Coordinates of C-alpha atoms in Angstrom, one line a residue:
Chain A
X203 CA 121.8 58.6 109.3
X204 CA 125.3 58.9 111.0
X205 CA 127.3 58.7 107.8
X206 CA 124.8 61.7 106.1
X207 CA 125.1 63.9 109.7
X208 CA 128.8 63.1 109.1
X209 CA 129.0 64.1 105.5
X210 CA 127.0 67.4 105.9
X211 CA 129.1 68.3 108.8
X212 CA 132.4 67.8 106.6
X213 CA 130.5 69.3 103.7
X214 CA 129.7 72.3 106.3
X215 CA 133.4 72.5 107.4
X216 CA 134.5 72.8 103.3
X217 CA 131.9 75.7 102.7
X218 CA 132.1 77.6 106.2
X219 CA 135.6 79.2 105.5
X220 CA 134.7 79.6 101.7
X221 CA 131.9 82.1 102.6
X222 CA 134.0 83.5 105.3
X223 CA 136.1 84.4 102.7
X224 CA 134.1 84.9 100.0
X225 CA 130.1 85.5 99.9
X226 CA 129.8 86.1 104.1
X227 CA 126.3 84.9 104.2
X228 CA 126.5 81.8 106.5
X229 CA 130.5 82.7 107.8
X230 CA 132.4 81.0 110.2
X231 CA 131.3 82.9 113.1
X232 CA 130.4 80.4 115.9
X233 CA 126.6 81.1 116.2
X234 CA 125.9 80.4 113.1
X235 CA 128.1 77.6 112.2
X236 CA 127.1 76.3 115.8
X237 CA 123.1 76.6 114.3
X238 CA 123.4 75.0 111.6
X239 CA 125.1 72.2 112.9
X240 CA 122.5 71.8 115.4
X241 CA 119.8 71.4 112.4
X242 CA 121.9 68.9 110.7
X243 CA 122.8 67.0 114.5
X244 CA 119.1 66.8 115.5
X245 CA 119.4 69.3 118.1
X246 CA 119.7 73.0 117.6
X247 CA 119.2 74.4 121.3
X248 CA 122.1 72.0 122.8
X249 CA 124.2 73.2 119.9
X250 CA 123.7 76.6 120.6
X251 CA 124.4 76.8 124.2
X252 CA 127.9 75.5 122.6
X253 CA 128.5 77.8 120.0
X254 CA 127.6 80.7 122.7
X255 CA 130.2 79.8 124.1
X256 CA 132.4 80.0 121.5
X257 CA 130.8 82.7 120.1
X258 CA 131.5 84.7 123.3
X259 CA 135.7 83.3 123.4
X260 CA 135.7 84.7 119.8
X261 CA 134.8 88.5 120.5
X262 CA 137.5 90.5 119.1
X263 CA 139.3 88.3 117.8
X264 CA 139.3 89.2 114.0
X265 CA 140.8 88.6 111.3
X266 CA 142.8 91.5 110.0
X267 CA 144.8 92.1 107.3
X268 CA 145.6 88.8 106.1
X269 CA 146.3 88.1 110.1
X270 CA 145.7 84.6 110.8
X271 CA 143.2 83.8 114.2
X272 CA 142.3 80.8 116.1
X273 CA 139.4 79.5 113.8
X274 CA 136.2 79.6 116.8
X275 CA 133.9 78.9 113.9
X276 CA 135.9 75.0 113.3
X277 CA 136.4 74.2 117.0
X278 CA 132.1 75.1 117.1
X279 CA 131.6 72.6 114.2
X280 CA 133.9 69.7 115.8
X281 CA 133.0 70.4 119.5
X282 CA 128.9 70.1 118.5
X283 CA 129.2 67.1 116.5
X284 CA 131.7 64.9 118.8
X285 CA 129.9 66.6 121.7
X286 CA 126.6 65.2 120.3
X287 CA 127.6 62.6 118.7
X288 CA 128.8 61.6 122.5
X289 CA 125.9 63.4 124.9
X290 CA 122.7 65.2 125.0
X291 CA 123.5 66.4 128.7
X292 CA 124.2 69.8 128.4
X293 CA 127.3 70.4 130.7
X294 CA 128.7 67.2 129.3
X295 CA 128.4 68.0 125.9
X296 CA 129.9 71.8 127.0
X297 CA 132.7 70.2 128.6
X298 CA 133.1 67.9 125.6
X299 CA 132.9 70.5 122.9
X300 CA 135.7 72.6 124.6
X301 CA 138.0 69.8 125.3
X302 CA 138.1 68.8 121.3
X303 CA 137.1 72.0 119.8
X304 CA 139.8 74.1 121.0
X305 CA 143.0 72.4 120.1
X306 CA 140.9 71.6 116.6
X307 CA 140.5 75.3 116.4
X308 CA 144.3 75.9 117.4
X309 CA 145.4 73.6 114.1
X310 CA 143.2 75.6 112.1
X311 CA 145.4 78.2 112.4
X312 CA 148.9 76.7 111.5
X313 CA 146.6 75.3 108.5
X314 CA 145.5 78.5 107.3
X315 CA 149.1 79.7 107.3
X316 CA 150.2 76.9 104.8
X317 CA 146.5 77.8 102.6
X318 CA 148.1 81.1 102.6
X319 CA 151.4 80.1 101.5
X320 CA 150.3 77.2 99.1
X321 CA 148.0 80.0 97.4
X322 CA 151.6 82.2 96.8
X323 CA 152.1 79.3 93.7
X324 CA 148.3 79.1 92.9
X325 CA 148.9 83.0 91.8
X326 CA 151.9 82.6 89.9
X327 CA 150.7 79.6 87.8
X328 CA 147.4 81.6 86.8
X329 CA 149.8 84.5 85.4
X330 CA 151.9 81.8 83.7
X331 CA 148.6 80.7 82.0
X332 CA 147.5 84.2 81.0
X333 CA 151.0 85.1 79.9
X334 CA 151.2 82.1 77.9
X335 CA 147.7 83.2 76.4
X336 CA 145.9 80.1 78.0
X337 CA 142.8 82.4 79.5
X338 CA 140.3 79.0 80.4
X339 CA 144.1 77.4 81.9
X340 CA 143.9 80.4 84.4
X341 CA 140.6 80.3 85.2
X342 CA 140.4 77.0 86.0
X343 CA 143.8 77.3 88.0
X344 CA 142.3 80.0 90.5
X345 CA 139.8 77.5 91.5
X346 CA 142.5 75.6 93.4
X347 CA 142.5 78.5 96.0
X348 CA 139.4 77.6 97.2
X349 CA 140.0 74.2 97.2
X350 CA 143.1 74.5 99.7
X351 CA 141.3 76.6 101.5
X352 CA 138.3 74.5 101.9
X353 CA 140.6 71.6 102.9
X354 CA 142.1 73.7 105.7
X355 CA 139.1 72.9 107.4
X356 CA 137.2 70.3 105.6
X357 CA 140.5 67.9 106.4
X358 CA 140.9 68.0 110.4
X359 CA 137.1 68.1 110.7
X360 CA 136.8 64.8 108.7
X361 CA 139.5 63.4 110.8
X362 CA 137.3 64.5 113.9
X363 CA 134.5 62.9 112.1
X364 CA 136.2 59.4 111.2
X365 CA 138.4 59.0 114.5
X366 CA 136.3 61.5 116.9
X367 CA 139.2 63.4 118.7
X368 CA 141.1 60.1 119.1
X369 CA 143.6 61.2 116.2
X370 CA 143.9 64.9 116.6
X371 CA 144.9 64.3 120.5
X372 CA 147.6 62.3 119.3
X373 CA 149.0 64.3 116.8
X374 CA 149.4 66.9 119.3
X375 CA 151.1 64.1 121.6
X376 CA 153.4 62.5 118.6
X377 CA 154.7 66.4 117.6
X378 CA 157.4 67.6 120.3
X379 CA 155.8 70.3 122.6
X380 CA 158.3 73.0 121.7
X381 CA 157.1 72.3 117.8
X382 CA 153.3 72.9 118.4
X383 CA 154.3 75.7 120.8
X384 CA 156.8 77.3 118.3
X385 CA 154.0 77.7 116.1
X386 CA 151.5 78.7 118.0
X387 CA 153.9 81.2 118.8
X388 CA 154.7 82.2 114.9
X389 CA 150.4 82.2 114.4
X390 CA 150.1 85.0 117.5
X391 CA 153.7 86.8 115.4
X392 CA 152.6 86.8 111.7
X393 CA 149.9 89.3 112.2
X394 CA 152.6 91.7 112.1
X395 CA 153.5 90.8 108.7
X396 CA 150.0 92.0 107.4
X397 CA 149.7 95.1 109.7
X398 CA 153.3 96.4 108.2
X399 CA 152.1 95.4 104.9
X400 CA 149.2 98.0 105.3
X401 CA 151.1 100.3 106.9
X402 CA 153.4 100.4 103.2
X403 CA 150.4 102.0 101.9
X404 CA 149.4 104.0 104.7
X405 CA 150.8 107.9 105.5
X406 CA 152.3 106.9 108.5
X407 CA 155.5 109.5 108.5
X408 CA 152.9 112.1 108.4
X409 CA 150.0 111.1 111.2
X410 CA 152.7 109.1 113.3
X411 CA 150.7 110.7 116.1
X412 CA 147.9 108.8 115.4
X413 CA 149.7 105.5 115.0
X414 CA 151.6 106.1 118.6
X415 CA 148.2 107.4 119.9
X416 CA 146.5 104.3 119.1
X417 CA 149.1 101.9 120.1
X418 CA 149.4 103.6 123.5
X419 CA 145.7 103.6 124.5
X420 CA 145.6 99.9 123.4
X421 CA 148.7 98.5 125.5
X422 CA 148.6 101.1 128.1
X423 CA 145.1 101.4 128.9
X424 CA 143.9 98.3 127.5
X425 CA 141.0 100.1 125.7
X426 CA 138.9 97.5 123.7
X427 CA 139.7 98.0 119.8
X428 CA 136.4 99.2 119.2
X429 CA 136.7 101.9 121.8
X430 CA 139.6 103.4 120.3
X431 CA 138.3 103.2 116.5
X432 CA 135.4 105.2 118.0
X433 CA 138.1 107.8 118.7
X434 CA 139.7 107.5 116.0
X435 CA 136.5 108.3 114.4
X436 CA 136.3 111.5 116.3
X437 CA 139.8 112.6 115.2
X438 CA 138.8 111.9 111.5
X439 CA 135.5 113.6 111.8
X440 CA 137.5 116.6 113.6
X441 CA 140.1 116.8 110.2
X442 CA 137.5 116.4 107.8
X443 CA 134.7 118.4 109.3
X444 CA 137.5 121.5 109.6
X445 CA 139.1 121.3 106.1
X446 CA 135.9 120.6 104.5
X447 CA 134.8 124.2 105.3
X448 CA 138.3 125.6 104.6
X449 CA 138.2 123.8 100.6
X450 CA 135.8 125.1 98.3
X451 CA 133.5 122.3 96.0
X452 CA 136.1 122.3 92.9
X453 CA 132.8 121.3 90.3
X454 CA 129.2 122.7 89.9
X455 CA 126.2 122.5 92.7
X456 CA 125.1 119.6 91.1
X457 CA 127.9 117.4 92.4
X458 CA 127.1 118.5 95.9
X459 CA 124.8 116.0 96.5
X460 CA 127.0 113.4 95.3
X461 CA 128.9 114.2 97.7
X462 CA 126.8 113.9 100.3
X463 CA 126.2 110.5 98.6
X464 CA 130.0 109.5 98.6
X465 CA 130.2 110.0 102.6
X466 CA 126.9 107.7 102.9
X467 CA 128.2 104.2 102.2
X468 CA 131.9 105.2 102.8
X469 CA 131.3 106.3 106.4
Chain B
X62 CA 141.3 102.4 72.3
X63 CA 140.1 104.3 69.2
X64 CA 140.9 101.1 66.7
X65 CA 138.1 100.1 64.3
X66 CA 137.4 97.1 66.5
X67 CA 134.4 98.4 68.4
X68 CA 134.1 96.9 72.1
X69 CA 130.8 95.5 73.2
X70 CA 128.8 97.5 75.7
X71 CA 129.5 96.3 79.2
X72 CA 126.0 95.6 80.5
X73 CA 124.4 95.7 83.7
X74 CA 124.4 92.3 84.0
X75 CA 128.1 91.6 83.4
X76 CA 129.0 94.1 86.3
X77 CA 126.6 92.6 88.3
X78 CA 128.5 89.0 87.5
X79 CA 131.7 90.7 87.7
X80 CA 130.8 91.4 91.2
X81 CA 129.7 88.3 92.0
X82 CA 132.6 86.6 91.1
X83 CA 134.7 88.6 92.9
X84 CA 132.8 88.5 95.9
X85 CA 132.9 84.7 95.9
X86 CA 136.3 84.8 95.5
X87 CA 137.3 87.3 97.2
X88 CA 140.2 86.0 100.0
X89 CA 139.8 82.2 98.6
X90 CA 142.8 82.9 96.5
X91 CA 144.8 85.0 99.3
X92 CA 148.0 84.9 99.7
X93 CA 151.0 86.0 101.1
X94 CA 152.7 87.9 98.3
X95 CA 149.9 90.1 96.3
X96 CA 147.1 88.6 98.7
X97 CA 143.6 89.6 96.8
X98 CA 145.0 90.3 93.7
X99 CA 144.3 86.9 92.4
X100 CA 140.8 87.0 93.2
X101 CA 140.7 90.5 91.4
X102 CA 142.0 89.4 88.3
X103 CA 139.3 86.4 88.6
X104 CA 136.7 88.9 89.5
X105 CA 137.5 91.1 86.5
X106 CA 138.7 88.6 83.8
X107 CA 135.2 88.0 81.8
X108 CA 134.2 91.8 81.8
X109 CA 137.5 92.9 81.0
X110 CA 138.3 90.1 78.0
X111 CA 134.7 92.1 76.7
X112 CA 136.5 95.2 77.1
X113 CA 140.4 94.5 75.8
X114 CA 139.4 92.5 72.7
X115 CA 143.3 92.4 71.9
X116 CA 144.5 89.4 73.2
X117 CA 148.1 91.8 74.1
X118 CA 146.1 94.5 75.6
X119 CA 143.7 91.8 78.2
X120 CA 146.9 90.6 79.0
X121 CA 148.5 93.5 79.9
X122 CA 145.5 94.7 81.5
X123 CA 145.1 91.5 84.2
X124 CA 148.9 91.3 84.4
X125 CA 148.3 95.0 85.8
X126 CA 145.6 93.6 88.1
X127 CA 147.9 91.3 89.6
X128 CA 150.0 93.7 91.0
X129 CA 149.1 93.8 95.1
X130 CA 146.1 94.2 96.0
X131 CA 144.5 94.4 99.2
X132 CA 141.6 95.8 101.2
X133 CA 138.4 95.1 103.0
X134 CA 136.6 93.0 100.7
X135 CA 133.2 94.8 101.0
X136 CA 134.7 98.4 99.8
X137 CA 136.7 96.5 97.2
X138 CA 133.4 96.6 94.6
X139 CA 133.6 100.0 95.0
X140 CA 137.3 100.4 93.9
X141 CA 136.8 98.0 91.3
X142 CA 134.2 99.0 89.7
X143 CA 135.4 102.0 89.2
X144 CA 138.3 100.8 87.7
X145 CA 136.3 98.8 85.4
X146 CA 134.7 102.2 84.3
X147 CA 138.2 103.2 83.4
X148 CA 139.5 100.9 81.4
X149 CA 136.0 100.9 79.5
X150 CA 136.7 104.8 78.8
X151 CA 140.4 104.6 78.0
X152 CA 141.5 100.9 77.6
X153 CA 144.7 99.7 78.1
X154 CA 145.8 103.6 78.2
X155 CA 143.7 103.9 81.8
X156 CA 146.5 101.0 83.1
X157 CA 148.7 103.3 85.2
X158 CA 145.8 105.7 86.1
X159 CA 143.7 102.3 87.3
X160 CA 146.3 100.9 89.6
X161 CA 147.2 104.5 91.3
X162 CA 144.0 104.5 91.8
X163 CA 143.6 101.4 93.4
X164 CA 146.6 101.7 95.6
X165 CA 146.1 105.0 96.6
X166 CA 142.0 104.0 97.5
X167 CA 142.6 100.6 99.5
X168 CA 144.7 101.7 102.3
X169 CA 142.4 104.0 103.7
X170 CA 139.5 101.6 102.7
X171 CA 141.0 98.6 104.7
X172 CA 141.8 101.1 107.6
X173 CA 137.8 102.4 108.2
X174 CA 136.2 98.7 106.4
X175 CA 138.0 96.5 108.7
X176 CA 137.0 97.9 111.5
X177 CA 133.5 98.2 110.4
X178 CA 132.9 95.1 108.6
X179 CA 135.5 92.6 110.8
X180 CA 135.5 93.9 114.4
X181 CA 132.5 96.4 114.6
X182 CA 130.1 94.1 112.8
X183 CA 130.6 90.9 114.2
X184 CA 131.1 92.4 117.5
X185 CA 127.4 93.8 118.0
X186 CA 126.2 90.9 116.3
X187 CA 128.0 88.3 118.3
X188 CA 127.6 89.5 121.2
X189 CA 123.4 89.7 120.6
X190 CA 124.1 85.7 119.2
X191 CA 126.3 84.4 121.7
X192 CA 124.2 85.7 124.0
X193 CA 121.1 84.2 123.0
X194 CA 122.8 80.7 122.1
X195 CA 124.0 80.2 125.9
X196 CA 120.0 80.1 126.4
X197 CA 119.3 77.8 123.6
X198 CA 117.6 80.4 121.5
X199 CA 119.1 80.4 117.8
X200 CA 117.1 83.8 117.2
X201 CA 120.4 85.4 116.9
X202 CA 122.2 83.8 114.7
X203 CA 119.0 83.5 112.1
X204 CA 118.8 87.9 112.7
X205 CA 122.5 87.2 111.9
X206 CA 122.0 85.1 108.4
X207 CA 119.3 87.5 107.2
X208 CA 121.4 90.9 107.8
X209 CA 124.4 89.3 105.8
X210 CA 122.2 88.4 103.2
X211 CA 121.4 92.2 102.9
X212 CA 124.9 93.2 102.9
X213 CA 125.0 90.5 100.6
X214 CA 122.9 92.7 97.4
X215 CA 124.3 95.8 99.2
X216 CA 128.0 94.9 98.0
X217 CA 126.7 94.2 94.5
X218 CA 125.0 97.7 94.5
X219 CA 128.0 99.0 95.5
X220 CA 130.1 97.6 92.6
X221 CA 127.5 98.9 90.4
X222 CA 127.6 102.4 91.9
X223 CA 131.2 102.3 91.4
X224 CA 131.2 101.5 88.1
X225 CA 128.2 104.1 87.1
X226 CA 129.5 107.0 89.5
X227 CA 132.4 106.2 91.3
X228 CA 135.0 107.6 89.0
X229 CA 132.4 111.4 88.4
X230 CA 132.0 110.9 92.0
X231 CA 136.2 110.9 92.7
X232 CA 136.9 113.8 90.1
X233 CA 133.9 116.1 91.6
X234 CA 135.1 115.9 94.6
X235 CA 138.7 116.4 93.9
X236 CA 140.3 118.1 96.9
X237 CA 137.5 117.2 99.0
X238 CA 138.3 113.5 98.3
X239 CA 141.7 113.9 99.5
X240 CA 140.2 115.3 102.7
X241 CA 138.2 112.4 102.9
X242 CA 140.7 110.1 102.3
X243 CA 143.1 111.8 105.0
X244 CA 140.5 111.6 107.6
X245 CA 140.0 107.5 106.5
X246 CA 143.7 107.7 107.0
X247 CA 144.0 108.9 110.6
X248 CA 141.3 107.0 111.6
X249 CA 142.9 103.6 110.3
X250 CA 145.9 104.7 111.7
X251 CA 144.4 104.9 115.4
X252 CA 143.7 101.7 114.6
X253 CA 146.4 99.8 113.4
X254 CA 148.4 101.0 116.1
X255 CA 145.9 99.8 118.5
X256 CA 146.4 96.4 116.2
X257 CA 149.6 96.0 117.3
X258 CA 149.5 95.4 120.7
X259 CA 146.2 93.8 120.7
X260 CA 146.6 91.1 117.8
X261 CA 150.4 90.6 118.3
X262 CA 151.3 88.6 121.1
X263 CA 154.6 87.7 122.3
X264 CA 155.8 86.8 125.7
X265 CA 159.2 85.6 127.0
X266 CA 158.6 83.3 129.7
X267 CA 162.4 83.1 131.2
X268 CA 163.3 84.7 134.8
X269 CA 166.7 86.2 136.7
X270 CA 167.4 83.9 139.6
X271 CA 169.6 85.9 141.9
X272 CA 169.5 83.7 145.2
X273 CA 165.6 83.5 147.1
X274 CA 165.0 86.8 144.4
X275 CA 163.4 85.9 140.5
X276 CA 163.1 88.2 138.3
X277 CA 160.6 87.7 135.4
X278 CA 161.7 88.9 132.5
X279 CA 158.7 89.8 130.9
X280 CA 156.5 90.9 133.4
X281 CA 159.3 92.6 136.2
X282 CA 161.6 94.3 133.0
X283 CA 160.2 94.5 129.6
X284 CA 156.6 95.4 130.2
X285 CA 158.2 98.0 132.7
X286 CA 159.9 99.7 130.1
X287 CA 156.7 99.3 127.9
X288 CA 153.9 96.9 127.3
X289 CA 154.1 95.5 124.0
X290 CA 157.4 96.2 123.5
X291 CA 158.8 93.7 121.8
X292 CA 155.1 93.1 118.9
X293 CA 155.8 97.3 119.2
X294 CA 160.3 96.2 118.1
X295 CA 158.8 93.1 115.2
X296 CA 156.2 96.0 113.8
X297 CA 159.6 98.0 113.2
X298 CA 161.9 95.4 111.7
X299 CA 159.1 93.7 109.5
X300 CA 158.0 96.6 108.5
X301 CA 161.7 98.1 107.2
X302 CA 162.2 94.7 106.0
X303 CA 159.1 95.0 103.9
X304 CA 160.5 98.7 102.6
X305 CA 163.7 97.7 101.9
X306 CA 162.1 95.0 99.3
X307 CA 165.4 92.7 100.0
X308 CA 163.2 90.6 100.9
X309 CA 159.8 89.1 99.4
X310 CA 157.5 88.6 102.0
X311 CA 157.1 85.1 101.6
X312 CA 160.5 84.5 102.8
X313 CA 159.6 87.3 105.8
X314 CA 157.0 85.4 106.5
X315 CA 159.4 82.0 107.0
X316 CA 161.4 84.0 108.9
X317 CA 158.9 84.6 110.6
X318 CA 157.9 81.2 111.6
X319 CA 161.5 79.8 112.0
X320 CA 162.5 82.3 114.4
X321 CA 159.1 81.8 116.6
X322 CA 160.3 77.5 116.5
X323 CA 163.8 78.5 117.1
X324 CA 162.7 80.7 120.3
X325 CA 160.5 77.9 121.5
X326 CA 162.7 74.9 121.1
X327 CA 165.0 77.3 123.6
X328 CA 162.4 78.7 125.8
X329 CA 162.8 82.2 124.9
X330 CA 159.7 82.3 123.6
X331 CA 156.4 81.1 124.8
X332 CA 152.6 80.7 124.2

């Protein structure tokens, strides 16, 4: 029974960021990961109280533009199951789950990084194969991307697994502080390669204003980020509500409607 | 592609596996150089093969695919199949036309998608979840499941409505487009520069000792002079960096990360 709960869990771990990535059914969002763990662990309603509060640390904290975030959704997974595997005492397995989930969590950050950069080599080898004329070669090359990525978590959740969070406490204590710290440090920096990335393809010369008023209302006033997409709704909606009834339909009444259809699902 | 080799229709059901395929995946192949393109190309490769018989012109085709590529995954169907449309109508011809199109749509896109799909979303959601789960009560999370698995068909409509009206859909609305993309513009923009002091963090935890007086030096000088100054200084940099193209952004990215250990291993830097 433990070594099945064990496998699922790690099976869990391999699919959770897939989805995430991928399909976005089942994601790694700590609720549901924290769930579905519970079902496989015997007891969903301990389990949930756990990924709550997870789910609750992880509130806007998202995962923008290629930015890479503490992974919630994997310290959930490995604080249930050591936490159950451990207690069935609520604030004991709470305690539990935090102590081993977050630095777990915290890894699966610096290990997304390397997924990232490993998948850099993964692309150009698939447009070697194509070049070459090897079409199956490619395809079967772009199924390693999923496979690192699936081992970014699948890996430190079956060491959690196997050595409970005997191991993963020691790595952090074998590694010098100012290592683990440093990149820590480069995880909470790299975002910026991915916002400046986006802004390449942005107009950012021309609504500069917008940019500076964002940017200002975030550090200044703190406003949550939904807040101020909110407002920057209400400046869009302002623009295009004015120069809609300044610019005449260019085609016949009969695309008026799809219009009307476009700003449905783009809105 | 007006040769006497006649390309098979492209059914229904090989955009809706096109779209699949894609969608699964969709960031699984991410990376730092031309992040989704990989997945793209994946995405694309079996309906396009039935498209570009010519070995040279499917080549040419997904080597234009794997330029960069980049946007919220769930307005992504709509781009592409749109572009599919494209290179159905004109073939490899459509190859410039397809990627202007795709770079000029995903900006804009990611700006307004993000938002909805990866802070708004899970957001609402979460907090309704998290919620619920402190009490036990997995009701949430199960509301949760069966939303996404709506969104789920949702996305594949939306690849299909791309690749049946999105292209009549962009040339109709011509000018009116551009609106709408200018107004998905300044709204993403709010955003991202709300982004940048709220998903970069950096902190310098050294202080002035003048006799019984310390000064810290983030809190007492540099957040004085702004908050976020310094995410507000590495937003600059990386982003001329990125611009100049002197560099590709793989070894930004290293610079990145050696500069953040460097800092640390002297204190200048810290979490």
């Amino acid at each position: 029974m433990e070594i099945i709960q064990g496998v699922l869990i790690i099976a869990l771990a391999f699919w959770m960021v897939l989805d995430q990535q991928g399909f976005v059914i089942t994601t790694w969002y700590p609720a549901i990961i924290g769930m579905i763990a519970g079902i496989i662990m015997g007891d969903v309603t301990t389990a949930m109280i756990i990924a709550g509060t997870f789910q609750l640390m992880a509130l806007g904290v998202a995962n923008i533009g290629g930015s890479s975030v503490p992974n919630y959704g994997l310290a959930t997974l490995v604080g249930v199951y050591v936490a159950l595997r451990t207690t069935h005492d609520v604030e004991n397995a709470k305690a539990i789950a935090l102590a081993v989930g977050v630095p777990v969590g915290m890894l699966g950050i610096q290990l997304d990084v390397l997924g990232k950069l490993l998948n850099s080599y993964v692309s150009h080898a698939a447009q070697n194969a194509l070049n070459q004329g090897k079409f199956k070669k490619m395809e079967r090359i772009f199924w390693i991307g999923p496979l690192i990525f699936g081992l970014t978590t699948a890996l430190p959740t079956a060491l959690c697994v196997l050595f409970g969070d005997r191991l993963v406490r020691l790595i952090l204590e074998f590694v010098p502080k100012w290592f683990t710290d440093g990149l820590s440090i480069a995880g909470s920096m790299l975002p910026v390669v991915g916002i400046a990335l986006l802004l390449q393809f942005m107009p950012v010369k021309k609504y500069l204003t917008m940019l500076l008023i964002g940017f200002v209302i975030s550090a200044y006033l703190k406003l949550p980020i939904l807040g101020i997409a909110l407002l920057g709704f209400a400046f869009a909606y302002y623009y295009f509500t004015q120069n809609m009834k300044k610019t005449p339909v260019t085609a016949g009444a009969g695309e008026a409607g799809n219009a009307g259809e476009g700003d449905d699902f783009d809105e | 592609m007006n040769n006497t080799e006649k390309t098979d229709a492209v059914t229904k059901k090989d955009i809706r596996k096109a779209a699949i395929r894609y969608m699964f995946m969709a960031c699984n192949t991410f990376n730092y150089e031309n992040q989704q393109a990989p997945a793209v190309v994946y995405g694309l490769s079996k309906v396009l093969r039935k498209i570009h018989k010519k070995d040279d012109d499917y080549k040419a085709s997904l080597n234009n695919h794997f330029n960069y590529f980049n946007t919220t995954t769930w307005m992504a169907n709509l781009l592409l199949g749109a572009s599919v449309a494209m290179e159905e109508k004109d073939g490899i011809k459509s190859k410039d036309a397809v990627q202007a199109f795709k770079t000029g749509m995903m900006g804009p896109l990611a700006g307004v998608g993000d938002t909805l799909v990866w802070v708004l979303y899970p957001t609402i959601m979460g907090s309704i979840a998290g919620y619920m789960g402190l009490q036990g009560n997995p009701t949430g999370a199960i509301i949760w499941v069966l939303l996404n698995i709506f969104f789920f068909f949702f996305r594949v409509k939306l690849f299909e409505m791309g690749h049946s009206s999105g292209l009549k859909l962009i040339t109709a609305l011509g000018d009116r487009l551009n609106i709408f993309t200018e107004s998905a513009s300044i709204m993403g923009l709010t955003v991202v520069g709300a982004l940048i002091p709220s998903v970069v963090k950096m902190n310098i935890p050294l202080e002035f000792k003048t006799g019984k007086v310390t000064l810290p030096i983030q809190t007492e000088i540099l957040d004085k002079i702004m908050p976020a100054l310094l995410p507000a200084v590495l937003t600059y940099v990386v982003y001329k960096l990125i611009a100049s193209k002197k560099l590709s952004i793989t070894q930004i990215i290293f610079l990145v990360i050696g500069l953040a250990l460097v800092c640390s291993f002297f204190g200048i830097l810290g979490v």
